[in-house]
PDB file of C-alpha atoms in Angstrom:
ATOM      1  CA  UNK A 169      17.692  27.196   9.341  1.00 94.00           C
ATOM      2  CA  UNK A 170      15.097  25.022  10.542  1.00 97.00           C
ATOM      3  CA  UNK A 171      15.724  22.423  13.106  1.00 96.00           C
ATOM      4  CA  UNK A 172      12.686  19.780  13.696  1.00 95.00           C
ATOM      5  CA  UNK A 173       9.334  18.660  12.242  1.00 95.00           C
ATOM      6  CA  UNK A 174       6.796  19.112  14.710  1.00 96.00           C
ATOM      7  CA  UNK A 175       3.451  18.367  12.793  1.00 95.00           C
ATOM      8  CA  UNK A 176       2.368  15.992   9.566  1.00 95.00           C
ATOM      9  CA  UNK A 177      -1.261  15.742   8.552  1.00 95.00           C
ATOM     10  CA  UNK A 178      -3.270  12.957   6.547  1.00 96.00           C
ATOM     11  CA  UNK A 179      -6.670  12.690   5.675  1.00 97.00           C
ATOM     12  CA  UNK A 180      -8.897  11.041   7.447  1.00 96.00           C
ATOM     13  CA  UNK A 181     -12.852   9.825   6.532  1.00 96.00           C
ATOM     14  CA  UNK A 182     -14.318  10.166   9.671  1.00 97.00           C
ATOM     15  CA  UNK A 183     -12.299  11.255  12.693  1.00 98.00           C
ATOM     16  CA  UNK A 184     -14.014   9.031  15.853  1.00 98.00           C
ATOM     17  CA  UNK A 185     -12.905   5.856  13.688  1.00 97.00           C
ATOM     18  CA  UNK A 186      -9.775   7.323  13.419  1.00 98.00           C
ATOM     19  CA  UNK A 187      -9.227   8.017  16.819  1.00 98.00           C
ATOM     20  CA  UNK A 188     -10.444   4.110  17.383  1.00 97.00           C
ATOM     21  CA  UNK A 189      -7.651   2.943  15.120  1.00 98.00           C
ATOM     22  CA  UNK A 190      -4.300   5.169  15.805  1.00 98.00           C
ATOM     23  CA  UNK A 191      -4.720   5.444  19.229  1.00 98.00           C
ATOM     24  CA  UNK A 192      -7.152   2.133  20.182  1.00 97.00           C
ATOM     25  CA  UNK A 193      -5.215  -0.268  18.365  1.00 97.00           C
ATOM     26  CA  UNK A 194      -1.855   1.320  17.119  1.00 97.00           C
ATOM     27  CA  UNK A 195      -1.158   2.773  20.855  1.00 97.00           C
ATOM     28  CA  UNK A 196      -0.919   6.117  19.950  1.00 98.00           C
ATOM     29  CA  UNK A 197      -1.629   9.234  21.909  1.00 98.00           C
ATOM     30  CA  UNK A 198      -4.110  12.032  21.890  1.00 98.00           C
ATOM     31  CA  UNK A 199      -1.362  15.269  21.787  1.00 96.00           C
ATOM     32  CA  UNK A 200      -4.734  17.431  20.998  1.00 96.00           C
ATOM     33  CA  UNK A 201      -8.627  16.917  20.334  1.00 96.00           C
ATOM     34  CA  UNK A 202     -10.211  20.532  19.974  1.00 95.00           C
ATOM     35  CA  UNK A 203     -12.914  21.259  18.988  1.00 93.00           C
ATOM     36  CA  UNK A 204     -12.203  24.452  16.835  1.00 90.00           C
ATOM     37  CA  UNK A 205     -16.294  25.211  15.877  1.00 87.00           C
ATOM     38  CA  UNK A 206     -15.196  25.238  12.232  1.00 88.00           C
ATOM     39  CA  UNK A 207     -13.291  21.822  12.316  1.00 91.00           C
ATOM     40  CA  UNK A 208     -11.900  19.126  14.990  1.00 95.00           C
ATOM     41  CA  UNK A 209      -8.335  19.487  15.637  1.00 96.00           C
ATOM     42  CA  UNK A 210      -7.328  16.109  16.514  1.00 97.00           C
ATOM     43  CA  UNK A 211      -3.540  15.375  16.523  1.00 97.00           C
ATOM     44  CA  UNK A 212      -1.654  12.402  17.299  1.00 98.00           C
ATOM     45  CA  UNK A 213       1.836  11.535  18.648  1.00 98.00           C
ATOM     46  CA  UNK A 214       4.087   8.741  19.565  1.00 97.00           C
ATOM     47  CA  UNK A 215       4.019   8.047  23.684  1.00 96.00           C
ATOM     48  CA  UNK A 216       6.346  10.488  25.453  1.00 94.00           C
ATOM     49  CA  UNK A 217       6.587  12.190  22.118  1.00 95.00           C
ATOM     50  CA  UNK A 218       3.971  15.413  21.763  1.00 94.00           C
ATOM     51  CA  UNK A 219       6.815  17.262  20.010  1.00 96.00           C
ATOM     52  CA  UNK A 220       6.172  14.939  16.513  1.00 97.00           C
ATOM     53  CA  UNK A 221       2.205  15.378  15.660  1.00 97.00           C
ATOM     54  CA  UNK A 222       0.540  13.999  13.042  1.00 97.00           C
ATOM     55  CA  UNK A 223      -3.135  15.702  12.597  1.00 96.00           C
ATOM     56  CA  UNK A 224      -6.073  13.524  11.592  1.00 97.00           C
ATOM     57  CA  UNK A 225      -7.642  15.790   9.325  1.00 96.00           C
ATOM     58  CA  UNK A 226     -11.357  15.496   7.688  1.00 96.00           C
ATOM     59  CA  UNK A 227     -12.042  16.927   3.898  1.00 95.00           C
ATOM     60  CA  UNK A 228     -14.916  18.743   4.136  1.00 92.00           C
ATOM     61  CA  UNK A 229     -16.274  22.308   3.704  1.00 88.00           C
ATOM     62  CA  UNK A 230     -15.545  24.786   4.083  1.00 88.00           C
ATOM     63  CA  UNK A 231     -11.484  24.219   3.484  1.00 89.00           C
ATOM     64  CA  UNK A 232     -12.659  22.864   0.098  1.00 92.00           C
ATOM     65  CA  UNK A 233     -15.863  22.442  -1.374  1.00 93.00           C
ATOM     66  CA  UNK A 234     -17.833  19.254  -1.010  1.00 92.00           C
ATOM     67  CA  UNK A 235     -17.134  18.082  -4.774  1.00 93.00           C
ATOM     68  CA  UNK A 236     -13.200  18.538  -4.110  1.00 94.00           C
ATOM     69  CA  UNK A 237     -13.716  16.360  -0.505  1.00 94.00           C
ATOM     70  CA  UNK A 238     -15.752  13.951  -2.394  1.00 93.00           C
ATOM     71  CA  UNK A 239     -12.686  13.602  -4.792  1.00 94.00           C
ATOM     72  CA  UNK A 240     -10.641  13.324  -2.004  1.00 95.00           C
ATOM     73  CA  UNK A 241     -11.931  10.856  -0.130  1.00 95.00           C
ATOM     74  CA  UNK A 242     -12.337   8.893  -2.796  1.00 95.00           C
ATOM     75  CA  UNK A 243      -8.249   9.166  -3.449  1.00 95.00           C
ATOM     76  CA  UNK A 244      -7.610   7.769  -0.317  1.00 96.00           C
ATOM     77  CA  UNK A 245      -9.695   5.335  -0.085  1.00 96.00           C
ATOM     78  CA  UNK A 246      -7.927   4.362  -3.883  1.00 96.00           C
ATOM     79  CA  UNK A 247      -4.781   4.323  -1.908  1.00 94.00           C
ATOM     80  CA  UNK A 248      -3.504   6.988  -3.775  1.00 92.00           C
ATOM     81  CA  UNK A 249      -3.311  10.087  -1.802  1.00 87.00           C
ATOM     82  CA  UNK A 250      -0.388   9.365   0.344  1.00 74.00           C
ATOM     83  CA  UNK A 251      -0.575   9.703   3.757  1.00 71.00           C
ATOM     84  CA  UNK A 252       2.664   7.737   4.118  1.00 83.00           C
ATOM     85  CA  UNK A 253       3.538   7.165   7.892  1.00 93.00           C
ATOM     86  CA  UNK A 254       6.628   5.157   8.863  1.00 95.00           C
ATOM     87  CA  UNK A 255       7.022   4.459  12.874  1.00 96.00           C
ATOM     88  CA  UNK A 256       9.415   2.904  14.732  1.00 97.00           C
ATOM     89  CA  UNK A 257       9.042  -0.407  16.684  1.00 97.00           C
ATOM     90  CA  UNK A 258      11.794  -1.940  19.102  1.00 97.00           C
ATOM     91  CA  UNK A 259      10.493  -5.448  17.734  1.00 97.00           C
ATOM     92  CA  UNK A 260       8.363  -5.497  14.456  1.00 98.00           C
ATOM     93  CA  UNK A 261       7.317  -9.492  14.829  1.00 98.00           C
ATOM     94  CA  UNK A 262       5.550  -9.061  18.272  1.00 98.00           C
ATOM     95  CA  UNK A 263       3.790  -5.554  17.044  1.00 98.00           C
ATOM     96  CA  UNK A 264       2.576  -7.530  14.115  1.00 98.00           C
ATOM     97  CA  UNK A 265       1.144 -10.205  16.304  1.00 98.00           C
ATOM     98  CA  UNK A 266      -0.409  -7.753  18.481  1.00 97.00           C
ATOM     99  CA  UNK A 267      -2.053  -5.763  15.482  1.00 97.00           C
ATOM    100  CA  UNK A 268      -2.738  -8.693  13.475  1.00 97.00           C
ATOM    101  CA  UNK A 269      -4.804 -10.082  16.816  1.00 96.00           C
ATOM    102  CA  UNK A 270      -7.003  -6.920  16.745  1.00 95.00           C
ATOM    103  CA  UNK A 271      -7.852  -7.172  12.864  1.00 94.00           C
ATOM    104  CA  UNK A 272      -5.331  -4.873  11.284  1.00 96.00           C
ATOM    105  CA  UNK A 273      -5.260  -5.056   7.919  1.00 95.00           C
ATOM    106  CA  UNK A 274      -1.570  -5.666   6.411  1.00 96.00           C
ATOM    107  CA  UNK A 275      -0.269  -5.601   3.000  1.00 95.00           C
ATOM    108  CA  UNK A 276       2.863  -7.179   4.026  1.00 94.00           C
ATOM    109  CA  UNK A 277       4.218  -9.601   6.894  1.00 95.00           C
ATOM    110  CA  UNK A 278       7.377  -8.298   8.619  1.00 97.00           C
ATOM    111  CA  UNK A 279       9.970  -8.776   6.178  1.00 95.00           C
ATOM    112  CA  UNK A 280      14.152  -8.336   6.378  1.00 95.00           C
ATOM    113  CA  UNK A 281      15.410  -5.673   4.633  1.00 90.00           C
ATOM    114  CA  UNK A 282      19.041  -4.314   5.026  1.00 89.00           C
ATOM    115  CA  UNK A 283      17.780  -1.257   6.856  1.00 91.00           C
ATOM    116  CA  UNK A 284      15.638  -3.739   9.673  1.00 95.00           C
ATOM    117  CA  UNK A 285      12.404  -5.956   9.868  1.00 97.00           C
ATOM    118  CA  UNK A 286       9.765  -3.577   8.158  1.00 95.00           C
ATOM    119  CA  UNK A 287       6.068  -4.409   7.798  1.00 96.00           C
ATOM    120  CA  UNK A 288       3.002  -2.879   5.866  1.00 96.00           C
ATOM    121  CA  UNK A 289      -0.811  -1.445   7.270  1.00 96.00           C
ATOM    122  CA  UNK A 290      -3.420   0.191   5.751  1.00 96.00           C
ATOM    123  CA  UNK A 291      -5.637   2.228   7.802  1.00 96.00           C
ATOM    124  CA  UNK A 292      -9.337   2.079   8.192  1.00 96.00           C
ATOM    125  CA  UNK A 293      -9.538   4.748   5.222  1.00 96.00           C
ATOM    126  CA  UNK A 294      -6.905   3.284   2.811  1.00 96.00           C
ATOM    127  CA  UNK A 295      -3.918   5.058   3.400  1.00 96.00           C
ATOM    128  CA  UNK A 296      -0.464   3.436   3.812  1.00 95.00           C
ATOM    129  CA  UNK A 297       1.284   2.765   7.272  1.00 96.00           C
ATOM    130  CA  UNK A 298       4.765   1.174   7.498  1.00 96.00           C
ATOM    131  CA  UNK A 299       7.022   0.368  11.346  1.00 97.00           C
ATOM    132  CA  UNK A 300      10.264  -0.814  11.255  1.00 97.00           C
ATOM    133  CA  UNK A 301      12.647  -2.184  13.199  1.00 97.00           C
ATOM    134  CA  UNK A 302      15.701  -0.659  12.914  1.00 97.00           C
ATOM    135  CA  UNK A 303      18.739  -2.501  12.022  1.00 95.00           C
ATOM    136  CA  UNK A 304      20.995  -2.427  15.128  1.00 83.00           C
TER     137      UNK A 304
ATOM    138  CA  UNK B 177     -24.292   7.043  -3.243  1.00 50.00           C
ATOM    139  CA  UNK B 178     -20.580   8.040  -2.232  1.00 78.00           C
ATOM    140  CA  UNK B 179     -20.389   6.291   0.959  1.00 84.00           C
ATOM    141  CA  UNK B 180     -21.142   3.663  -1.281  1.00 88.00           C
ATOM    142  CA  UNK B 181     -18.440   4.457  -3.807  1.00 89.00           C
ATOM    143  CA  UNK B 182     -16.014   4.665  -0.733  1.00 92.00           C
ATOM    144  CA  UNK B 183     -16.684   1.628   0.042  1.00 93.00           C
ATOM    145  CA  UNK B 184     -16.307  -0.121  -3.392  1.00 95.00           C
ATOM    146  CA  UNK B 185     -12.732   1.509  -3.393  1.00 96.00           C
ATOM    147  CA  UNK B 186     -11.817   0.012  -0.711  1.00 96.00           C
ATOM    148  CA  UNK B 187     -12.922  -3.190  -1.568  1.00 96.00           C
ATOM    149  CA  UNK B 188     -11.051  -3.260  -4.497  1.00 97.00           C
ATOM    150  CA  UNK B 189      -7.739  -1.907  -2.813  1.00 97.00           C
ATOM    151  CA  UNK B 190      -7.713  -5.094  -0.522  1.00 96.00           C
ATOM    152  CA  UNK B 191      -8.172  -6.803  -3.336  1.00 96.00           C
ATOM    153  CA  UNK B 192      -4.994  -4.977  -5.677  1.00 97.00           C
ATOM    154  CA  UNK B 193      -3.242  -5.369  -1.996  1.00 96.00           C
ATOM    155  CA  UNK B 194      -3.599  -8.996  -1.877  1.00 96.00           C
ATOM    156  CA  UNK B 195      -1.937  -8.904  -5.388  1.00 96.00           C
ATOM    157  CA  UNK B 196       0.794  -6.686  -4.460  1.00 95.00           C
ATOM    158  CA  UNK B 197       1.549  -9.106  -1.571  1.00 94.00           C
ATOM    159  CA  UNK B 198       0.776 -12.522  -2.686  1.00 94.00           C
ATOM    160  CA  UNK B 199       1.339 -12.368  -6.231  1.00 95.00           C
ATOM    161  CA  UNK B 200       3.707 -15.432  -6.519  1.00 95.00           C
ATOM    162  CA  UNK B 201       0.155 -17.427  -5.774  1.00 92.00           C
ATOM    163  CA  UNK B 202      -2.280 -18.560  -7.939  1.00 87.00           C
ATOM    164  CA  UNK B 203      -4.628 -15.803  -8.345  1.00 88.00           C
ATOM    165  CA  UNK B 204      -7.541 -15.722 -10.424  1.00 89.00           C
ATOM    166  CA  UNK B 205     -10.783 -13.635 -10.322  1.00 92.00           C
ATOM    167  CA  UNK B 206     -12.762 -16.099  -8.764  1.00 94.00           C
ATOM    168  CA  UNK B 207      -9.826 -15.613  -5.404  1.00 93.00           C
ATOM    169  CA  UNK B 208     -10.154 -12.132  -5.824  1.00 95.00           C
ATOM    170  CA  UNK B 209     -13.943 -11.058  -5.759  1.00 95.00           C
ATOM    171  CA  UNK B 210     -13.660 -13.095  -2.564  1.00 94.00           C
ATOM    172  CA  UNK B 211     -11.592 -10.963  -0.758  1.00 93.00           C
ATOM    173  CA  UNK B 212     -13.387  -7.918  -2.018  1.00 93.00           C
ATOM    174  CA  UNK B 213     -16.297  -9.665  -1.145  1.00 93.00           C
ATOM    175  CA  UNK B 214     -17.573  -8.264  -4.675  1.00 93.00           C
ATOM    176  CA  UNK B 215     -19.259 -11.164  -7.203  1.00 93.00           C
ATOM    177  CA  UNK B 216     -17.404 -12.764  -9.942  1.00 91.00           C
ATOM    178  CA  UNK B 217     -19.478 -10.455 -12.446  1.00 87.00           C
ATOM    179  CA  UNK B 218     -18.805  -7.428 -10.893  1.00 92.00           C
ATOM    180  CA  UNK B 219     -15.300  -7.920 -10.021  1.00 96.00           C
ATOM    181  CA  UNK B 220     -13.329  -7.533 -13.107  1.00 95.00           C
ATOM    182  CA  UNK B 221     -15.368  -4.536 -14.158  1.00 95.00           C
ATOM    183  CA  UNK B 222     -15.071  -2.873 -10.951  1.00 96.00           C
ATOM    184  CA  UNK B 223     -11.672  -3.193 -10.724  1.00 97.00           C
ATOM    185  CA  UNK B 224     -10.813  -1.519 -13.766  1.00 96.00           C
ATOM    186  CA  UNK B 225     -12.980   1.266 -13.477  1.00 95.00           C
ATOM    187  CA  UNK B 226     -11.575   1.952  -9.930  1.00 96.00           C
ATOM    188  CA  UNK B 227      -7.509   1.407 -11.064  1.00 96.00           C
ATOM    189  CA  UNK B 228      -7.944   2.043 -14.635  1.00 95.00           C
ATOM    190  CA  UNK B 229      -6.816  -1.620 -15.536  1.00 94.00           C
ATOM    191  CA  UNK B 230      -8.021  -4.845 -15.416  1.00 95.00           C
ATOM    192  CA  UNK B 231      -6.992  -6.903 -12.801  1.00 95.00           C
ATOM    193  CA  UNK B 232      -4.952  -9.401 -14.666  1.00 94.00           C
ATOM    194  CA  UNK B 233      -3.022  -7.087 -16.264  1.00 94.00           C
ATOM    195  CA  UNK B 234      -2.213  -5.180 -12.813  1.00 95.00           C
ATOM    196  CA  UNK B 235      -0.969  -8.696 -11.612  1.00 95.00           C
ATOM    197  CA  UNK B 236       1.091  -9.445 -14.461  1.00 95.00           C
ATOM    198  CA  UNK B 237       2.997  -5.804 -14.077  1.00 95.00           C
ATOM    199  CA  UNK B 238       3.198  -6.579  -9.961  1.00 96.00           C
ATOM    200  CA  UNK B 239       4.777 -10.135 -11.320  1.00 96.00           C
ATOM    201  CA  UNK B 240       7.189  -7.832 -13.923  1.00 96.00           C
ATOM    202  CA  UNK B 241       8.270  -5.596 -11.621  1.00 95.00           C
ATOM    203  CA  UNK B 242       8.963  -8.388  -9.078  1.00 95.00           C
ATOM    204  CA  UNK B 243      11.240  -9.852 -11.852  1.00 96.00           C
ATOM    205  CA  UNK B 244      12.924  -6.690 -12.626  1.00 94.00           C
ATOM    206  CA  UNK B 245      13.152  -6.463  -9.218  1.00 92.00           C
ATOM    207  CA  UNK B 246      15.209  -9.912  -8.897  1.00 94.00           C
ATOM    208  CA  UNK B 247      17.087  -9.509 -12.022  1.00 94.00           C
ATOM    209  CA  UNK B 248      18.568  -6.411 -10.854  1.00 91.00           C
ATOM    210  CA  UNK B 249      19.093  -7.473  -7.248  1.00 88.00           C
ATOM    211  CA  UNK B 250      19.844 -11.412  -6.972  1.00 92.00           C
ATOM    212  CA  UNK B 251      21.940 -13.567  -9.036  1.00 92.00           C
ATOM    213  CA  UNK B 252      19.083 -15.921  -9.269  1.00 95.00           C
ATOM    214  CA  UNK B 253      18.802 -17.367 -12.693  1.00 96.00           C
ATOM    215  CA  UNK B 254      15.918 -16.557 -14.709  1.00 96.00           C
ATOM    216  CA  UNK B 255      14.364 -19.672 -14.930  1.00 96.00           C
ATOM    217  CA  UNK B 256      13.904 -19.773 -11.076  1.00 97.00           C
ATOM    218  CA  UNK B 257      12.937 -15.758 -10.980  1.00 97.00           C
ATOM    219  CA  UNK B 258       9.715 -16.766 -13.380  1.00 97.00           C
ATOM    220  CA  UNK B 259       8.984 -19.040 -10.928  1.00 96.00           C
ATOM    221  CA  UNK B 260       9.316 -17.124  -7.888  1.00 96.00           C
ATOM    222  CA  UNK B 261       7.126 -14.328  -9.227  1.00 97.00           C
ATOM    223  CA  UNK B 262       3.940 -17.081  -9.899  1.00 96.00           C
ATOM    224  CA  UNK B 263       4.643 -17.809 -13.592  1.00 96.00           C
ATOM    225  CA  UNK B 264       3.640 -21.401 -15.201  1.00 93.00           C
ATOM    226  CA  UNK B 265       6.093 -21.666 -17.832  1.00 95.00           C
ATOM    227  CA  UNK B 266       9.778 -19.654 -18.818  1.00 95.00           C
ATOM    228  CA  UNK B 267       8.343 -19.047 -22.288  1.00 95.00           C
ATOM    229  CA  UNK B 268       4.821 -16.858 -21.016  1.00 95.00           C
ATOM    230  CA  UNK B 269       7.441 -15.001 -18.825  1.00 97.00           C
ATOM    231  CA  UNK B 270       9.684 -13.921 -21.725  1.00 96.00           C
ATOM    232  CA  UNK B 271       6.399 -13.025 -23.452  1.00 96.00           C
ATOM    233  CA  UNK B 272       5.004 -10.953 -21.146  1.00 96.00           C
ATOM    234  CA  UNK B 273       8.188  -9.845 -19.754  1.00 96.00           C
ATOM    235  CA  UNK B 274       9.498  -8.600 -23.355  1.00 95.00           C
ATOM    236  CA  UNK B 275       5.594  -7.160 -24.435  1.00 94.00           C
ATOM    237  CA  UNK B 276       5.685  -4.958 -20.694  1.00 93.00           C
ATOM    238  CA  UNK B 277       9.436  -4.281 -20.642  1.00 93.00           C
ATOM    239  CA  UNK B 278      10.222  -3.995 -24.436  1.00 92.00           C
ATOM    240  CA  UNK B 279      13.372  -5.988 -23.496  1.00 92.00           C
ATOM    241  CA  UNK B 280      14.153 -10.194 -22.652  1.00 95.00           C
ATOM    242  CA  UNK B 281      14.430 -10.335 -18.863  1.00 95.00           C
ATOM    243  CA  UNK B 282      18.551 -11.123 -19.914  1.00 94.00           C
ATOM    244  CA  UNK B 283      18.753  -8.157 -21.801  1.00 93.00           C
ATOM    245  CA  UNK B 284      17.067  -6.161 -18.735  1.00 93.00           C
ATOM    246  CA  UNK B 285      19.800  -7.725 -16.707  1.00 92.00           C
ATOM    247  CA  UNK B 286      22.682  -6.805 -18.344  1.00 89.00           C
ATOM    248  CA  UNK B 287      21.495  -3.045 -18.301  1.00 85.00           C
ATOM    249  CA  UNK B 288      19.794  -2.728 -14.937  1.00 78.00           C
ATOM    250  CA  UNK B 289      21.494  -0.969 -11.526  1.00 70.00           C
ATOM    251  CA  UNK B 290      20.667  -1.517  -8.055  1.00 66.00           C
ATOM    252  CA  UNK B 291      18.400   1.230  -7.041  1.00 65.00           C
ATOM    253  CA  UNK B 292      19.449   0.737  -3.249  1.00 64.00           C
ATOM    254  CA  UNK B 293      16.094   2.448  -1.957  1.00 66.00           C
ATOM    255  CA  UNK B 294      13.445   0.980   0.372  1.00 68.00           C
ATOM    256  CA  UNK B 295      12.008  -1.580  -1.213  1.00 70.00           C
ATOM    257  CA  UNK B 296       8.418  -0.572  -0.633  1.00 73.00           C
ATOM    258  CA  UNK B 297       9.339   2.581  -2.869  1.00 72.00           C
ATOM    259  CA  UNK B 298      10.725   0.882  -5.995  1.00 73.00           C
ATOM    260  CA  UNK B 299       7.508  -1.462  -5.588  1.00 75.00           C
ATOM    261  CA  UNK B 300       5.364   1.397  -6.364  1.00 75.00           C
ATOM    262  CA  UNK B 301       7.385   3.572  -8.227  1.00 74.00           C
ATOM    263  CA  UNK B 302       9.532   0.678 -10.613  1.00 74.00           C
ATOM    264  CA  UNK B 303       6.353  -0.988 -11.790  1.00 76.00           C
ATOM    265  CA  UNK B 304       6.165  -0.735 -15.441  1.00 78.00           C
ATOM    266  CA  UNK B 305       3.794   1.634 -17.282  1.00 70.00           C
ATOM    267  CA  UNK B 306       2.015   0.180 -20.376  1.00 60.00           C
TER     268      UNK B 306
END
């Protein structure tokens, strides 16, 4: 019936920060900054990979009203609104290092699990990142 | 006045982070209003109206459900699992372990089941409720 998931979204508080974190320091790509008059359509992807996009999306009016963004916002930078991610790494120690050297934030050191070497981020905002290394 | 708010919860998540990842150590308010850069005062009151708990009882739940985690998935004994999870003494983790759970951690053992999900997951989701 259906056959691939082409786009995820998470909330983001501010969009240029955003753009400085997932793409400055996590590597990722632009697949799509537009400027849609209403609201900025800016999308992310893996290198080589525009087919999987995650958007960076800002609460804000007029999608909801400015109480329900306020609420928002203020569930993810709780921690609690999801915006799960989990990428994929060929080697999870030496991404760590990398991030680690530019001031990410981590809520857990690469660690061995029977599915491969996982670690734990937070973004700028509050929500949860995870990259693995999978198990060969 | 929200920014501000923002702000505040993310202070305090760094700080309920830091317990979620280092709470085999030592950690008392004084540790933890330092790393959310908050003061001693302020800390313990802003933690609990941000999570809803203070945060000495959200540490000893992390330390629970890093027990339960243990019993369920090692064979360590339960001595050495009150140590690993950053209790003092066997007989404060049967107390708190029994007043969170409503079981001993031996009785927990001989009931629980590997979950055999990622590990992050039954972090969140395992932690007991009050």
């Amino acid at each position: 019936m259906f056959n691939a998931i082409t786009h995820s979204q998470i909330y983001v508080l501010d969009q240029d920060e955003a753009l400085d974190f997932y793409v400055g320091k996590l590597g990722l790509e632009v697949a799509a900054d537009v400027n849609l008059g209403f609201m900025r359509w800016l999308a992310v992807s893996v290198p080589g990979h525009p087919e999987r996009q995650i958007l960076l999306e800002k609460p804000g009016a007029p999608a909801m009203s400015e109480e329900t963004a306020e609420q928002v916002r203020e569930l993810v930078t709780k921690g609690a609104m999801g915006g799960w991610l989990i990428l994929t790494t060929p080697d999870c120690r030496k991404t760590y290092e990398t991030l680690l050297a530019q001031g990410v934030e981590f809520t857990e050191e690469p660690t061995e699990r029977p599915y491969g070497i996982d670690c734990g981020l937070r973004d700028p905002f509050g929500n949860r990142l995870r990259f693995t290394q999978p198990a060969a | 006045m929200s920014r501000a708010a923002e702000e505040t919860n993310r202070r305090m998540l760094r700080a309920r982070d830091a317990m979620d990842r280092d709470y085999a150590r030592p950690l008392d308010v004084p540790a933890l209003a330092r790393i959310a850069h908050v003061s001693e005062a302020h800390f313990t009151r802003t933690f609990r109206a941000t999570f809803g708990e203070t945060p000495h009882r959200y540490l000893q739940r992390r330390r629970v459900e890093r027990a339960m985690f243990l019993l369920r998935e090692t064979d360590r004994s339960v001595t050495d699992i009150c140590f690993d999870v950053g209790f003092g003494s066997p007989g404060t983790f049967s107390r708190t372990f029994r007043d969170i759970v409503g079981r001993s951690p031996r009785a927990y053992r001989k009931e629980a089941v590997a979950t055999g999900v990622p590990t992050c997951f039954t972090m969140a989701w395992t932690r007991p409720s009050d």
